[in-house]
Amino acid sequence: MLKRLNHVAIAVTDLESATANYRDTLGARVSEPQALPEHGVTVVFVELDNTKIELLEPLGEGSPIAAFLEKNPSGGLHHVCYEVEDILAARDQLKAKGARVLGDGEPKTGAHGKPVLFLHPKDFNGTLVELEQI
Amino acid sequence: MLKRLNHVAIAVTDLESATANYRDTLGARVSEPQALPEHGVTVVFVELDNTKIELLEPLGEGSPIAAFLEKNPSGGLHHVCYEVEDILAARDQLKAKGARVLGDGEPKTGAHGKPVLFLHPKDFNGTLVELEQI
């Protein structure tokens, strides 16, 4: 079912400083910041040779990463996103195996404009898993 | 400086159950478990199309992931490993930028037999970063 690792998301409190870390200290290619108000984050993409890191800063009220940053005020690894070919088939297979899909179980349009689902961290070794249809 | 994402490491308390999650529930290719007593972990590799996930279970006394699992008893995202071409040049550049290298600052032989260094999470947005020379 799993294909590529689409991205690793790192939640940060200060996107400018985090971007400088990756661009200037680690010497990576980084994008301009993109505000995604419908997702409650501003994102910078760190482009690696085989995948990307997404640096996420909260945007607006009720950001989905606000609670994480309250618990982890330095920031930290927030989730991993795996690509699948068919998100509805993936969801049905996961539910049949007893894994919990977050929300109402229907795919939403993710930050890249593709259908995504999030899986319950307690079912995946304490790791928040996003699935994205490619 | 950064090339590929070599792996994402997930610390787990029960490697067999974590492996079953990835193999049976998420439908990924997984390796046999490999005991690495000199690194204090047993590891299973989850092979994705562009990179890999390493599931780490503590092995023996003083495992480097034991404290993390005490704080995160469900397990969780532990570190990311980026590839660099020249680890000594990378280290010197990082130190010149004020980033802290863990331990005595000399590369050690990592779990793949290559020279590695770990960087202080407080300098990288709460994320433990491993660099591996390719």
Short mmCIF file of C-alpha atoms in Angstrom, two decimals:
data_model
loop_
_atom_site.label_atom_id
_atom_site.label_comp_id
_atom_site.label_asym_id
_atom_site.label_seq_id
_atom_site.Cartn_x
_atom_site.Cartn_y
_atom_site.Cartn_z
CA MET A 1 0.00 0.00 0.00
CA LEU A 2 2.70 2.51 0.97
CA LYS A 3 4.69 3.99 -1.90
CA ARG A 4 6.97 7.00 -1.32
CA LEU A 5 7.53 9.04 1.80
CA ASN A 6 5.95 12.28 0.66
CA HIS A 7 7.26 14.43 3.51
CA VAL A 8 8.22 14.70 7.14
CA ALA A 9 6.51 17.59 8.94
CA ILE A 10 8.29 19.54 11.67
CA ALA A 11 6.22 21.96 13.76
CA VAL A 12 8.06 25.16 14.66
CA THR A 13 7.22 28.31 16.61
CA ASP A 14 9.38 30.63 14.50
CA LEU A 15 9.32 29.80 10.81
CA GLU A 16 11.88 32.42 9.84
CA SER A 17 14.44 31.08 12.27
CA ALA A 18 13.70 27.46 11.33
CA THR A 19 14.08 28.29 7.64
CA ALA A 20 17.41 29.97 8.34
CA ASN A 21 18.52 26.83 10.19
CA TYR A 22 17.87 24.66 7.16
CA ARG A 23 19.03 27.16 4.53
CA ASP A 24 22.08 28.71 6.18
CA THR A 25 23.27 26.20 8.76
CA LEU A 26 22.38 22.92 7.03
CA GLY A 27 22.79 24.27 3.49
CA ALA A 28 19.49 22.99 2.09
CA ARG A 29 17.22 24.39 -0.62
CA VAL A 30 14.15 26.00 0.91
CA SER A 31 11.00 27.51 -0.61
CA GLU A 32 9.37 30.83 0.11
CA PRO A 33 6.84 30.61 2.97
CA GLN A 34 3.32 29.77 1.84
CA ALA A 35 0.33 30.72 3.99
CA LEU A 36 -2.35 28.03 3.97
CA PRO A 37 -5.12 29.61 6.05
CA GLU A 38 -7.55 26.77 5.32
CA HIS A 39 -5.05 24.40 6.96
CA GLY A 40 -4.09 26.74 9.81
CA VAL A 41 -0.38 26.75 8.96
CA THR A 42 2.29 28.62 7.08
CA VAL A 43 4.69 26.17 5.43
CA VAL A 44 8.24 26.23 4.09
CA PHE A 45 9.37 23.28 1.98
CA VAL A 46 12.92 22.00 2.48
CA GLU A 47 13.81 20.20 -0.76
CA LEU A 48 16.02 17.15 -0.30
CA ASP A 49 17.20 14.95 -3.17
CA ASN A 50 14.56 12.25 -2.57
CA THR A 51 11.78 13.85 -0.50
CA LYS A 52 10.98 16.99 1.43
CA ILE A 53 10.70 18.34 4.93
CA GLU A 54 7.81 20.66 5.69
CA LEU A 55 8.38 23.29 8.35
CA LEU A 56 4.97 24.24 9.77
CA GLU A 57 4.18 27.36 11.79
CA PRO A 58 0.70 27.95 13.25
CA LEU A 59 -1.48 30.42 11.33
CA GLY A 60 -4.64 31.92 12.82
CA GLU A 61 -6.88 30.59 15.56
CA GLY A 62 -7.32 26.88 16.13
CA SER A 63 -4.24 25.78 14.18
CA PRO A 64 -4.00 21.97 14.13
CA ILE A 65 -0.40 22.22 15.39
CA ALA A 66 -1.08 24.65 18.27
CA ALA A 67 -1.62 21.95 20.92
CA PHE A 68 1.54 20.12 19.81
CA LEU A 69 3.61 23.29 20.21
CA GLU A 70 2.15 23.92 23.65
CA LYS A 71 3.46 20.50 24.68
CA ASN A 72 6.69 20.89 22.68
CA PRO A 73 7.62 24.58 22.91
CA SER A 74 10.92 24.04 21.05
CA GLY A 75 9.01 22.45 18.16
CA GLY A 76 9.56 18.93 16.93
CA LEU A 77 8.76 16.11 14.56
CA HIS A 78 4.99 16.29 14.01
CA HIS A 79 3.98 13.71 11.41
CA VAL A 80 5.07 11.63 8.43
CA CYS A 81 3.15 11.48 5.15
CA TYR A 82 3.14 8.35 3.02
CA GLU A 83 1.83 8.19 -0.54
CA VAL A 84 -0.83 5.68 -1.58
CA GLU A 85 -2.38 5.08 -4.98
CA ASP A 86 -6.00 4.83 -3.88
CA ILE A 87 -6.93 6.53 -0.65
CA LEU A 88 -10.39 5.03 -0.37
CA ALA A 89 -9.04 1.50 -0.82
CA ALA A 90 -6.34 2.33 1.74
CA ARG A 91 -8.91 3.63 4.20
CA ASP A 92 -11.10 0.56 3.85
CA GLN A 93 -8.14 -1.78 4.30
CA LEU A 94 -7.02 0.16 7.39
CA LYS A 95 -10.48 0.13 8.94
CA ALA A 96 -10.80 -3.60 8.27
CA LYS A 97 -7.55 -4.06 10.20
CA GLY A 98 -8.95 -2.06 13.12
CA ALA A 99 -6.91 1.12 12.61
CA ARG A 100 -8.64 4.39 13.42
CA VAL A 101 -8.92 7.12 10.80
CA LEU A 102 -9.17 10.60 12.32
CA GLY A 103 -12.16 12.87 11.74
CA ASP A 104 -15.21 11.55 9.91
CA GLY A 105 -13.20 9.05 7.89
CA GLU A 106 -13.66 10.90 4.61
CA PRO A 107 -10.56 12.14 2.78
CA LYS A 108 -10.00 15.89 2.88
CA THR A 109 -8.06 18.02 0.42
CA GLY A 110 -4.56 18.33 1.86
CA ALA A 111 -1.98 21.07 1.66
CA HIS A 112 -0.88 19.89 -1.82
CA GLY A 113 -4.41 19.79 -3.23
CA LYS A 114 -4.56 15.97 -3.05
CA PRO A 115 -6.90 13.79 -0.95
CA VAL A 116 -5.45 12.99 2.48
CA LEU A 117 -6.37 11.13 5.65
CA PHE A 118 -4.75 11.10 9.08
CA LEU A 119 -4.43 7.94 11.20
CA HIS A 120 -4.62 7.76 14.98
CA PRO A 121 -1.12 7.95 16.52
CA LYS A 122 -2.04 5.38 19.18
CA ASP A 123 -2.54 2.80 16.44
CA PHE A 124 0.85 3.56 14.84
CA ASN A 125 3.48 3.55 17.58
CA GLY A 126 2.84 7.08 18.79
CA THR A 127 3.34 8.50 15.29
CA LEU A 128 0.80 10.68 13.52
CA VAL A 129 0.56 9.25 9.98
CA GLU A 130 -0.85 11.12 7.01
CA LEU A 131 -1.75 9.25 3.83
CA GLU A 132 -1.86 11.18 0.57
CA GLN A 133 -3.23 9.91 -2.71
CA ILE A 134 -0.71 10.52 -5.47
CA MET B 1 25.17 20.27 2.30
CA LEU B 2 22.08 18.06 2.75
CA LYS B 3 21.53 15.42 0.07
CA ARG B 4 18.97 12.64 0.59
CA LEU B 5 16.83 11.87 3.61
CA ASN B 6 18.45 8.59 4.61
CA HIS B 7 15.78 7.53 7.10
CA VAL B 8 13.22 8.55 9.68
CA ALA B 9 13.62 6.71 13.00
CA ILE B 10 10.60 5.74 15.09
CA ALA B 11 11.23 4.48 18.63
CA VAL B 12 8.88 1.68 19.70
CA THR B 13 8.41 -0.43 22.80
CA ASP B 14 7.27 -3.56 20.97
CA LEU B 15 9.11 -4.14 17.71
CA GLU B 16 7.05 -7.17 16.71
CA SER B 17 3.80 -5.28 17.00
CA ALA B 18 5.24 -2.21 15.25
CA THR B 19 6.52 -4.38 12.40
CA ALA B 20 3.11 -5.99 12.05
CA ASN B 21 1.57 -2.51 11.86
CA TYR B 22 3.74 -1.57 8.92
CA ARG B 23 3.69 -4.96 7.18
CA ASP B 24 0.11 -6.07 7.68
CA THR B 25 -1.89 -2.90 8.28
CA LEU B 26 0.00 -0.43 6.08
CA GLY B 27 1.16 -3.03 3.54
CA ALA B 28 4.84 -2.05 3.47
CA ARG B 29 7.95 -4.15 2.85
CA VAL B 30 9.80 -4.77 6.11
CA SER B 31 13.14 -6.41 6.91
CA GLU B 32 13.91 -9.07 9.46
CA PRO B 33 14.85 -7.57 12.86
CA GLN B 34 18.56 -6.87 13.28
CA ALA B 35 20.11 -6.67 16.73
CA LEU B 36 22.75 -3.94 16.95
CA PRO B 37 24.07 -4.37 20.50
CA GLU B 38 26.82 -1.78 19.97
CA HIS B 39 24.08 0.78 19.27
CA GLY B 40 21.69 -0.41 21.98
CA VAL B 41 18.82 -1.10 19.59
CA THR B 42 17.15 -3.76 17.53
CA VAL B 43 16.02 -2.35 14.19
CA VAL B 44 13.52 -3.25 11.49
CA PHE B 45 13.77 -1.39 8.17
CA VAL B 46 10.54 -0.37 6.44
CA GLU B 47 11.43 0.01 2.76
CA LEU B 48 9.55 2.79 0.99
CA ASP B 49 10.05 3.65 -2.69
CA ASN B 50 12.35 6.61 -1.98
CA THR B 51 13.69 6.16 1.57
CA LYS B 52 13.21 4.04 4.65
CA ILE B 53 11.70 4.12 8.11
CA GLU B 54 13.69 2.54 10.92
CA LEU B 55 11.70 1.04 13.77
CA LEU B 56 13.95 1.02 16.84
CA GLU B 57 13.42 -1.05 20.00
CA PRO B 58 15.77 -0.71 22.98
CA LEU B 59 18.34 -3.49 23.37
CA GLY B 60 20.29 -4.03 26.59
CA GLU B 61 21.11 -1.58 29.33
CA GLY B 62 21.60 2.11 28.62
CA SER B 63 19.91 2.11 25.22
CA PRO B 64 20.06 5.58 23.66
CA ILE B 65 16.29 5.47 23.10
CA ALA B 66 15.32 4.37 26.64
CA ALA B 67 14.83 7.90 28.01
CA PHE B 68 12.74 8.87 24.98
CA LEU B 69 10.43 5.89 25.52
CA GLU B 70 10.05 6.73 29.20
CA LYS B 71 8.76 10.14 28.16
CA ASN B 72 6.79 8.73 25.21
CA PRO B 73 5.51 5.33 26.32
CA SER B 74 3.51 4.82 23.10
CA GLY B 75 6.69 5.39 21.07
CA GLY B 76 7.10 8.14 18.52
CA LEU B 77 9.18 9.94 15.94
CA HIS B 78 12.74 9.93 17.31
CA HIS B 79 15.09 11.45 14.71
CA VAL B 80 15.69 12.17 11.04
CA CYS B 81 18.92 11.26 9.24
CA TYR B 82 20.21 13.37 6.36
CA GLU B 83 23.02 12.31 4.04
CA VAL B 84 26.07 14.52 3.51
CA GLU B 85 29.07 13.96 1.26
CA ASP B 86 31.78 14.95 3.73
CA ILE B 87 30.94 14.66 7.39
CA LEU B 88 34.03 16.49 8.66
CA ALA B 89 33.37 19.45 6.37
CA ALA B 90 29.73 19.37 7.49
CA ARG B 91 30.73 19.33 11.13
CA ASP B 92 33.12 22.24 10.73
CA GLN B 93 30.51 24.28 8.87
CA LEU B 94 27.92 23.55 11.55
CA LYS B 95 30.26 24.47 14.38
CA ALA B 96 31.20 27.69 12.60
CA LYS B 97 27.47 28.52 12.49
CA GLY B 98 27.17 27.90 16.24
CA ALA B 99 25.32 24.56 16.06
CA ARG B 100 26.16 22.01 18.73
CA VAL B 101 27.36 18.55 17.75
CA LEU B 102 26.55 15.91 20.39
CA GLY B 103 29.23 13.86 22.14
CA ASP B 104 32.88 14.71 21.60
CA GLY B 105 32.27 16.08 18.10
CA GLU B 106 34.04 13.21 16.37
CA PRO B 107 32.03 11.08 13.91
CA LYS B 108 31.12 7.60 15.12
CA THR B 109 30.36 4.54 13.04
CA GLY B 110 26.58 4.45 12.70
CA ALA B 111 24.13 1.60 12.34
CA HIS B 112 24.89 1.30 8.60
CA GLY B 113 28.66 1.21 9.06
CA LYS B 114 29.07 4.81 7.86
CA PRO B 115 30.38 7.84 9.82
CA VAL B 116 27.59 9.69 11.62
CA LEU B 117 27.10 12.68 13.91
CA PHE B 118 24.10 13.82 15.92
CA LEU B 119 23.13 17.50 16.30
CA HIS B 120 21.56 19.09 19.36
CA PRO B 121 17.75 19.15 19.07
CA LYS B 122 17.58 22.59 20.68
CA ASP B 123 19.53 24.01 17.73
CA PHE B 124 17.20 22.39 15.16
CA ASN B 125 13.63 23.17 16.15
CA GLY B 126 13.29 20.41 18.73
CA THR B 127 14.34 17.77 16.22
CA LEU B 128 17.20 15.33 16.77
CA VAL B 129 19.17 15.37 13.50
CA GLU B 130 21.62 12.66 12.45
CA LEU B 131 24.06 13.30 9.61
CA GLU B 132 25.48 10.32 7.75
CA GLN B 133 28.33 10.41 5.27
CA ILE B 134 27.33 8.59 2.09
#
